[in-house]
Short mmCIF file of C-alpha atoms in Angstrom, two decimals:
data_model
loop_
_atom_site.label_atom_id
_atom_site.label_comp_id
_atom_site.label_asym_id
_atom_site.label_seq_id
_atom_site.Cartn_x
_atom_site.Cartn_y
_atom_site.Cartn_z
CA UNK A 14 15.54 47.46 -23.69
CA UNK A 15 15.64 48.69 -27.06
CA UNK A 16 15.73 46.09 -29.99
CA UNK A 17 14.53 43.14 -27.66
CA UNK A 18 11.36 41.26 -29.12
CA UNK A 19 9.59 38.32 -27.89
CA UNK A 20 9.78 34.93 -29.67
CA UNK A 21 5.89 34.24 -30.23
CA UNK A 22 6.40 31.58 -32.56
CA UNK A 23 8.67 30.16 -30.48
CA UNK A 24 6.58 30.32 -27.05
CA UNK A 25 3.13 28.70 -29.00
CA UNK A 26 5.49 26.03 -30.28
CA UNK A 27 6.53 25.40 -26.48
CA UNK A 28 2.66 25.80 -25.78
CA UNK A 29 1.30 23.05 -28.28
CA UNK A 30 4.50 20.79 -27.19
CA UNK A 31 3.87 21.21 -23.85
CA UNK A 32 -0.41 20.40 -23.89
CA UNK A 33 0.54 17.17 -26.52
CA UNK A 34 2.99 15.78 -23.73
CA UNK A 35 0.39 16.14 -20.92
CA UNK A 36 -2.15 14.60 -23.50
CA UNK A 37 0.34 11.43 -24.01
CA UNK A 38 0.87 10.98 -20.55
CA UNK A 39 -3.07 11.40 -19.74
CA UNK A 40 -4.02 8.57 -22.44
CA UNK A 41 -1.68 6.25 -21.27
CA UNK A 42 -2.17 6.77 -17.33
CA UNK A 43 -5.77 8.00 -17.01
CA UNK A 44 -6.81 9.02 -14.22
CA UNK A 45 -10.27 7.95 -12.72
CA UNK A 46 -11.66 8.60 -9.38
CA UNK A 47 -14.80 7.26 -8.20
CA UNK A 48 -17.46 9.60 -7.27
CA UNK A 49 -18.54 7.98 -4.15
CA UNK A 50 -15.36 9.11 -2.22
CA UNK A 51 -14.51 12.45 -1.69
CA UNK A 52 -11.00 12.86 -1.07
CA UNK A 53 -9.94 13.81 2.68
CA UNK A 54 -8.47 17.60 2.92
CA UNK A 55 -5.15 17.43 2.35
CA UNK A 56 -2.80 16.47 5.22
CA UNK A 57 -5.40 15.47 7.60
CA UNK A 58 -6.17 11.57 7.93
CA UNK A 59 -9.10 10.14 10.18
CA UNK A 60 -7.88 7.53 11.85
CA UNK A 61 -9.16 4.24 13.48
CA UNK A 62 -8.21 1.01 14.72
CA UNK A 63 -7.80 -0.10 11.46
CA UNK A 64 -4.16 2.01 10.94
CA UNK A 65 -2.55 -0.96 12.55
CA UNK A 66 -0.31 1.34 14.67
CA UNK A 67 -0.76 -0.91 18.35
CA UNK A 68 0.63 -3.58 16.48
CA UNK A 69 3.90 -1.86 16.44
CA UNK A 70 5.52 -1.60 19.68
CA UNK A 71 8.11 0.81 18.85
CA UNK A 72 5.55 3.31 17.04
CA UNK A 73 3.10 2.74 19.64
CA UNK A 74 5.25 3.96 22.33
CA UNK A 75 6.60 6.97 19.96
CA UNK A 76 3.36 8.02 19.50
CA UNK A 77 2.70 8.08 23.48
CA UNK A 78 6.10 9.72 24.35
CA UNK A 79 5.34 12.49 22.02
CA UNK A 80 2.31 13.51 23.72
CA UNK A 81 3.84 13.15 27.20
CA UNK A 82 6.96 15.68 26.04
CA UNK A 83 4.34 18.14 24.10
CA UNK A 84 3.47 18.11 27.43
CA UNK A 85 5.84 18.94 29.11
CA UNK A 86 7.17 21.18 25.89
CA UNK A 87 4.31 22.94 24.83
CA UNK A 88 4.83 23.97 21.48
CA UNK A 89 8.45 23.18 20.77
CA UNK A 90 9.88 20.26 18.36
CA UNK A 91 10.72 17.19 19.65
CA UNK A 92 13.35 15.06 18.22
CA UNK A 93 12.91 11.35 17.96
CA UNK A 94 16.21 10.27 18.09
CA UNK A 95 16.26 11.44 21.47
CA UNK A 96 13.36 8.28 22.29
CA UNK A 97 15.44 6.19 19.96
CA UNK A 98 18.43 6.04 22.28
CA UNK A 99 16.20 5.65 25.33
CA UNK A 100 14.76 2.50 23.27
CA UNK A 101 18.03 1.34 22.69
CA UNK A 102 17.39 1.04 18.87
CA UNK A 103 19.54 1.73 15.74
CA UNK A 104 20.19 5.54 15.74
CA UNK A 105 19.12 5.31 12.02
CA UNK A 106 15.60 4.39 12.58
CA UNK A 107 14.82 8.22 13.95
CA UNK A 108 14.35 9.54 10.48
CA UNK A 109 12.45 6.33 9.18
CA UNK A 110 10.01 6.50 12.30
CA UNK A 111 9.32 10.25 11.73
CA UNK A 112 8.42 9.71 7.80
CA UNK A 113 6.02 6.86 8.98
CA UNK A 114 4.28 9.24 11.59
CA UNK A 115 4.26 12.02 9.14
CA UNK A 116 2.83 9.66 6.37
CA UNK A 117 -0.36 8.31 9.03
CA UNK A 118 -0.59 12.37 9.85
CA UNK A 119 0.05 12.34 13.21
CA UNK A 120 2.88 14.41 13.15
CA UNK A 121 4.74 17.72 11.04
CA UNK A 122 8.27 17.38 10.63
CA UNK A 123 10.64 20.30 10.96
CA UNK A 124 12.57 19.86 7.43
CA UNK A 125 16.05 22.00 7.38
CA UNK A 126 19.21 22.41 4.93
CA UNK A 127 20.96 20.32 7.11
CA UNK A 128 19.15 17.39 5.56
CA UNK A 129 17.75 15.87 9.43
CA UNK A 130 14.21 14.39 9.87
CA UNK A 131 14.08 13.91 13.19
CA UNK A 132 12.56 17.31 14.65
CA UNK A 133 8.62 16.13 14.86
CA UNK A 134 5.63 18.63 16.30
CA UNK A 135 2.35 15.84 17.04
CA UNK A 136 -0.24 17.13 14.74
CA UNK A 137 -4.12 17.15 17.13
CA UNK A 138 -4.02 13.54 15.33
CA UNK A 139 -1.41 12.77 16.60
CA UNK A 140 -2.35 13.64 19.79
CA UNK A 141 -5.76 12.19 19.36
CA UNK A 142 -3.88 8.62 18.57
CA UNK A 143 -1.87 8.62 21.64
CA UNK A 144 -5.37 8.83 23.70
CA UNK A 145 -7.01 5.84 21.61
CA UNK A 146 -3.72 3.82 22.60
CA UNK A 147 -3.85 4.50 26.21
CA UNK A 148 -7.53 3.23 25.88
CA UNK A 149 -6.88 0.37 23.94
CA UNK A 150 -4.26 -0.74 26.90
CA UNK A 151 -6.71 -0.89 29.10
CA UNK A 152 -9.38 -2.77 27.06
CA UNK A 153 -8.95 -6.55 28.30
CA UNK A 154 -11.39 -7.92 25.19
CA UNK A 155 -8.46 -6.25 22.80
CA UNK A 156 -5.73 -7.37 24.49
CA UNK A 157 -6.93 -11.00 24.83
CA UNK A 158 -7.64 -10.74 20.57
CA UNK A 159 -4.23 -9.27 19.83
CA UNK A 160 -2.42 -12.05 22.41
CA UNK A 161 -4.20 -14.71 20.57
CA UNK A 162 -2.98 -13.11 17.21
CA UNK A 163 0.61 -12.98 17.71
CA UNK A 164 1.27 -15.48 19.84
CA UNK A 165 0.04 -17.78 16.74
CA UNK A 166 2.44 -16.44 14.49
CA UNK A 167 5.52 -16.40 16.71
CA UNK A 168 4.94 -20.12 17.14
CA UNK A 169 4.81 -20.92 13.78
CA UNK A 170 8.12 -18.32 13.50
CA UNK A 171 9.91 -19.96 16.13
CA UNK A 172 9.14 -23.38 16.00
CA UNK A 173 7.77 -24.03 13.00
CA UNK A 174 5.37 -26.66 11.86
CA UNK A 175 7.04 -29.04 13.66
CA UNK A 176 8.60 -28.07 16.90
CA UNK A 177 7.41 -27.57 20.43
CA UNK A 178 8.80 -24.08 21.71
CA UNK A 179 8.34 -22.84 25.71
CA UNK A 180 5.96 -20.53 25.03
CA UNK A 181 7.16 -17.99 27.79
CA UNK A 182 9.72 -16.96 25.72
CA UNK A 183 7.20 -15.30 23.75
CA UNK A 184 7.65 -11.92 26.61
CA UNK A 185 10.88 -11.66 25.44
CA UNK A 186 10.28 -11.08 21.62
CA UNK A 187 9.37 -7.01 21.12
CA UNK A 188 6.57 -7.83 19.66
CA UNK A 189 4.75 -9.57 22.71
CA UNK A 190 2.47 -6.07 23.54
CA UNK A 191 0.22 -4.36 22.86
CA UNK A 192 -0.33 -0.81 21.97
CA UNK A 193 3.28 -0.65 23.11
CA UNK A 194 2.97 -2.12 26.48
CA UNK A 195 3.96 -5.44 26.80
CA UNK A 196 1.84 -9.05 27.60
CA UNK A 197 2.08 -10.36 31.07
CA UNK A 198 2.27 -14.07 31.70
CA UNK A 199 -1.02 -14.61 32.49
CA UNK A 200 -2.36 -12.58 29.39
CA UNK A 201 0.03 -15.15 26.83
CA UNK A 202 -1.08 -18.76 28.78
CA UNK A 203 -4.30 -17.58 28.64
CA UNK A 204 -3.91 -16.95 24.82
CA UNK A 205 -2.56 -20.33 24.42
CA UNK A 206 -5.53 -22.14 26.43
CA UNK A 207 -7.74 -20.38 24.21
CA UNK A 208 -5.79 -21.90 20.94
CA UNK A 209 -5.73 -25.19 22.14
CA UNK A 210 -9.15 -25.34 22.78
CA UNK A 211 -9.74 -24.47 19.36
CA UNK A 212 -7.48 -26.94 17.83
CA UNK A 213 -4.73 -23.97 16.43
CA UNK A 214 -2.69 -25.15 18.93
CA UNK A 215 -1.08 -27.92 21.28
CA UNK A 216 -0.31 -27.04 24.85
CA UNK A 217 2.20 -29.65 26.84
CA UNK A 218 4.19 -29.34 29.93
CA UNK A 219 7.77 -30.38 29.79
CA UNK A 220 10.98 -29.61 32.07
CA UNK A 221 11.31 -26.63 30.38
CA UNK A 222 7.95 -25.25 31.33
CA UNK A 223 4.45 -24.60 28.87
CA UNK A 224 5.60 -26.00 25.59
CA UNK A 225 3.35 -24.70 22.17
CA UNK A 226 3.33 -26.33 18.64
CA UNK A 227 0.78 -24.88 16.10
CA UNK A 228 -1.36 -27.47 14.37
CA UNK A 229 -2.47 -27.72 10.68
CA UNK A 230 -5.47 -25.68 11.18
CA UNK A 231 -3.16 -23.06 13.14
CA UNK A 232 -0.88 -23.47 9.73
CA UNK A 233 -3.69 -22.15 7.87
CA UNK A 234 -4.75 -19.64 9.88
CA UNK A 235 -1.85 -18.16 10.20
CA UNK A 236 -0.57 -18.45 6.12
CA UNK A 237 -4.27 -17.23 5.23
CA UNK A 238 -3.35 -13.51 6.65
CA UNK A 239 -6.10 -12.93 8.65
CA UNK A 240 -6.92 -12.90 12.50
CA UNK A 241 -8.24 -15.84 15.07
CA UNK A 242 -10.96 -14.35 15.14
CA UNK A 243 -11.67 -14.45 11.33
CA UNK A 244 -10.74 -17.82 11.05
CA UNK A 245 -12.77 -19.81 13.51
CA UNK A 246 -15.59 -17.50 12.20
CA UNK A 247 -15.27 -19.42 8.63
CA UNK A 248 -15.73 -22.88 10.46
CA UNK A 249 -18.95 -24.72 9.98
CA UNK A 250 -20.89 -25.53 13.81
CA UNK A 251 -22.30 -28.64 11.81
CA UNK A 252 -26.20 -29.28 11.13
CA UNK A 253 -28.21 -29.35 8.28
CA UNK A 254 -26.91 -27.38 4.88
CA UNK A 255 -29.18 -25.53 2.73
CA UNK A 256 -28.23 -23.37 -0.22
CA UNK A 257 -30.70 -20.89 -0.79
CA UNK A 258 -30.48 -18.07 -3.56
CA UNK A 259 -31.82 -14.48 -2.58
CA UNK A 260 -33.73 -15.70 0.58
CA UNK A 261 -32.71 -13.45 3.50
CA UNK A 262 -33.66 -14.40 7.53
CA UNK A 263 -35.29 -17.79 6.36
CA UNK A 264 -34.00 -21.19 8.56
CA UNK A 265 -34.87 -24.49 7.83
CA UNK A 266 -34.00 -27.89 9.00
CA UNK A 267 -35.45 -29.83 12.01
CA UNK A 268 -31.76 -29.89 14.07
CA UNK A 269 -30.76 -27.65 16.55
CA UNK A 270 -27.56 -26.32 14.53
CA UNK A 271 -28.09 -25.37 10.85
CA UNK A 272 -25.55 -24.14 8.41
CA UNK A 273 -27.12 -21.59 5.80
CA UNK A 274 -25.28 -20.80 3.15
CA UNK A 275 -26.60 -17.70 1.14
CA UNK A 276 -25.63 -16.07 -1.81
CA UNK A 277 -25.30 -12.76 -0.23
CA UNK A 278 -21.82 -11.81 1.93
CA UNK A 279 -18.64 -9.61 1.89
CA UNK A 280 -18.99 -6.84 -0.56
CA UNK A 281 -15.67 -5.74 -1.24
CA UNK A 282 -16.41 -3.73 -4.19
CA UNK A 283 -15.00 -0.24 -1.96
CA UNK A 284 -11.26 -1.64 -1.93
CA UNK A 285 -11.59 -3.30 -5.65
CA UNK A 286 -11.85 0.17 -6.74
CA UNK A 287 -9.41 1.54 -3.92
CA UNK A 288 -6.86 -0.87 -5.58
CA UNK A 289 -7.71 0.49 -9.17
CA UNK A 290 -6.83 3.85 -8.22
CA UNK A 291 -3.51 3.28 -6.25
CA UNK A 292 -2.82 1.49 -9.48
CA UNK A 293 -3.79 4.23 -11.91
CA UNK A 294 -2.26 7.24 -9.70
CA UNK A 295 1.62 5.02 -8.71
CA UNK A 296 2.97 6.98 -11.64
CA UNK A 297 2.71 10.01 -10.18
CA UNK A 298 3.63 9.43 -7.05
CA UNK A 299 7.71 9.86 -7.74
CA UNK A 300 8.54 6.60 -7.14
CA UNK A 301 11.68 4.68 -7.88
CA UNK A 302 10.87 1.97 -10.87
CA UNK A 303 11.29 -0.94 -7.90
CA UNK A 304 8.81 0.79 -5.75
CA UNK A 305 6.02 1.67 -8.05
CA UNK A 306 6.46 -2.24 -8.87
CA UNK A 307 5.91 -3.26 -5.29
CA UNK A 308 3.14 -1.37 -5.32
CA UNK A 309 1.04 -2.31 -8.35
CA UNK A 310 1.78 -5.79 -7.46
CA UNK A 311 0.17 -4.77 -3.71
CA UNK A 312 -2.47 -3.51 -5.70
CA UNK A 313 -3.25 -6.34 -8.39
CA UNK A 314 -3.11 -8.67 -4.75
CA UNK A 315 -6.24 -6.77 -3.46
CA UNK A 316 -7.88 -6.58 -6.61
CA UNK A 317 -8.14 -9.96 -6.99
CA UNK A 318 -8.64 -10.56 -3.30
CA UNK A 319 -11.71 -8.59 -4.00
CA UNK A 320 -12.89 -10.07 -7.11
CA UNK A 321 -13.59 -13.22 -6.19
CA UNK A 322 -17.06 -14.59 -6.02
CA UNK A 323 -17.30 -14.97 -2.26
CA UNK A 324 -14.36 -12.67 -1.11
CA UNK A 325 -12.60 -14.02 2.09
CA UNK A 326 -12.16 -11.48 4.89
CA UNK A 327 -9.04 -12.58 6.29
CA UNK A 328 -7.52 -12.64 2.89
CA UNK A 329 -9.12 -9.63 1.87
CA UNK A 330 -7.89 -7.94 5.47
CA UNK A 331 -4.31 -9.43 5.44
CA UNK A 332 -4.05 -8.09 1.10
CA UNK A 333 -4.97 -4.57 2.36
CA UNK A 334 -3.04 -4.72 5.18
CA UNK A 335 0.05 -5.30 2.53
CA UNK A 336 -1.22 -2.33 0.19
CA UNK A 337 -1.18 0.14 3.38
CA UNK A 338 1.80 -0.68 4.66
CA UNK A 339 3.70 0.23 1.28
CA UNK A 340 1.75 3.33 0.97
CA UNK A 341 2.68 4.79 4.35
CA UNK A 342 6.01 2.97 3.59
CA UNK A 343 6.66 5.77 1.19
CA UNK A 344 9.45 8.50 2.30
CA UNK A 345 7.99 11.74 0.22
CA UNK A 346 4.92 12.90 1.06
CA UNK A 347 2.63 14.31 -1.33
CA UNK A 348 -1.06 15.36 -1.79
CA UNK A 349 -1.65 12.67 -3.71
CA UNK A 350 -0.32 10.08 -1.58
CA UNK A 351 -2.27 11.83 1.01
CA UNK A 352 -5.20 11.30 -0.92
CA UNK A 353 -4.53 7.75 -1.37
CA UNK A 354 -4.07 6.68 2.26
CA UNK A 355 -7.29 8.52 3.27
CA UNK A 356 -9.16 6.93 0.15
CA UNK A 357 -7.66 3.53 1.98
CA UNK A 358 -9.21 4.15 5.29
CA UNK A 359 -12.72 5.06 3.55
CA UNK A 360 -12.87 2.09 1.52
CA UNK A 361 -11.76 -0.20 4.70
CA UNK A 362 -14.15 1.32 7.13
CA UNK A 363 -17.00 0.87 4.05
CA UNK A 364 -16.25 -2.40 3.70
CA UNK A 365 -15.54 -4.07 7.55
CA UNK A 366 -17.11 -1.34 9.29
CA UNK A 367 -14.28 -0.25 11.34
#
């Protein structure tokens, strides 16, 4: 090629251009991870309980039909719309249910020109969830927790503050189960007795069967985000009240029942800084400007969940719960939303232990 010459002026112009825009963008997004966490590999999540995935009914049983046809299919895709139709549910969701899979890692999806999303292979994740499910259907104390849980809310959904509703038309809502397999009878009046006697609830018999209306305490329980279980936990069992400052294991009082309130509980400081960096990397994650806003704000929720003097679990709980479900919410997958999601799951398990 006789005559040709390269441009170097031109390509160290390109060169200096090039390092000042990556410079602008690093000054005004920096990027800071903390050294405590170690980022998962990429594409592989650990996960627990805490993924929220039982509380779907729909997923849940997705998740266990995939196993049972890699099964029977050993190592050929399986397409989701085909458990879509047997579900009875919008053909549209097939795509949207393999993204959410894809984005907890539990499966790979086979992407092709033709533009379809619906050809999934379960990842040994994948395959690993679908065994903690089955286990979890079987475990009564679980069951009797998540029973208590929903049944709350649909109350409050149903009926509102005001309004008795026959609670056994709870078994006809989709989201009376568990781990995808639905309540029985006896598993959602025993629920209610259990509310009742707690004063979240207010069981009466009418023509029409058990009746349920939530109380005000239920109201709050239920508006505070967090479980049954949290809730009652924050009640006082009455007594004597001390406040004592940096005293651990020391009781006082001459009553039976004594209230200690010490200045030591919930450290939270794990998902303050998870929320800092889903903040810090939601540039770069190729979001649309609506999303990336939906997700700060997610963000800037748990923050100041979490920077509170005495964080609240349930809050704390139901403001990550928010923050993970727009992450894995998220259609394109990428390492760093990868990254994300398993920095998530660290800082949860750090913080609650589970």
């Amino acid at each position: 090629m006789a005559g040709f010459k390269i441009n170097k002026r031109a390509i160290e112009k390109m060169q200096k251009e090039i390092a000042r825009e990556f410079e602008r963008v690093n000054r005004k997004h920096p990027v800071r991870i903390p050294v405590e966490i170690e980022p998962p590999a990429m594409g592989v999540l650990t996960l627990s309980s805490a993924s929220g995935i039982e509380s779907d009914p729909h997923l849940s049983r997705l998740v266990l039909w995939l196993q049972e046809s890699a099964q029977q299919h050993p190592g050929h895709y399986l397409d989701v719309s085909a458990f879509v139709e047997r579900e009875e549910l919008p053909a549209e969701k097939s795509d949207n249910m393999a993204l959410q899979l894809e984005n907890l890692g539990l499966v790979t999806i086979a992407r092709s020109l033709a533009g379809g999303l619906s050809e999934v292979h379960p990842t040994e994740d994948g395959l690993l969830e679908a065994r903690r499910l089955t286990a979890l259907r079987a475990d009564t104390v679980e069951r009797f927790r998540h029973a208590c849980d929903v049944l709350l809310r649909w109350v409050l959904r149903v009926g509102g503050r005001q309004t008795t509703v026959p609670v056994l038309g709870f078994l006809e809502d989709p989201l009376c189960s568990f781990a995808g397999d639905p309540l029985s009878e006896d598993e959602i009046l025993g629920a209610l007795d259990y509310l009742a006697e707690h004063d979240l609830a207010i069981r009466t018999i009418a023509d029409a069967g058990v009746m349920a209306a939530i109380t005000s305490q239920g109201t709050r329980c239920v508006l505070s985000g967090g479980t049954v279980n949290d809730h009652l936990n924050r009640q006082p069992t009455g007594g004597d009240t001390y406040n004592i400052s940096n005293a651990h294991g020391f009781v006082a009082g001459a009553q039976q029942h004594v209230v200690q309130n010490n200045s030591f509980g919930l450290d939270a400081s794990k998902l303050a800084e998870f929320a800092q960096q889903v903040r810090q990397f939601a540039p770069s994650l190729g979001l649309s400007e609506e999303e990336q806003g939906q997700l700060i704000l997610d963000a800037e929720v748990l923050e100041e969940a979490t920077s509170t003097e005495a964080p609240e679990p349930g809050r704390v709980r139901a403001a990550f719960d928010r923050l993970n479900t727009t992450l894995t919410a998220i259609g394109t997958a990428s390492p760093g939303l990868t990254m994300l999601v398993g920095a998530g799951q660290s800082a949860f398990q750090a913080v609650f232990g589970a």
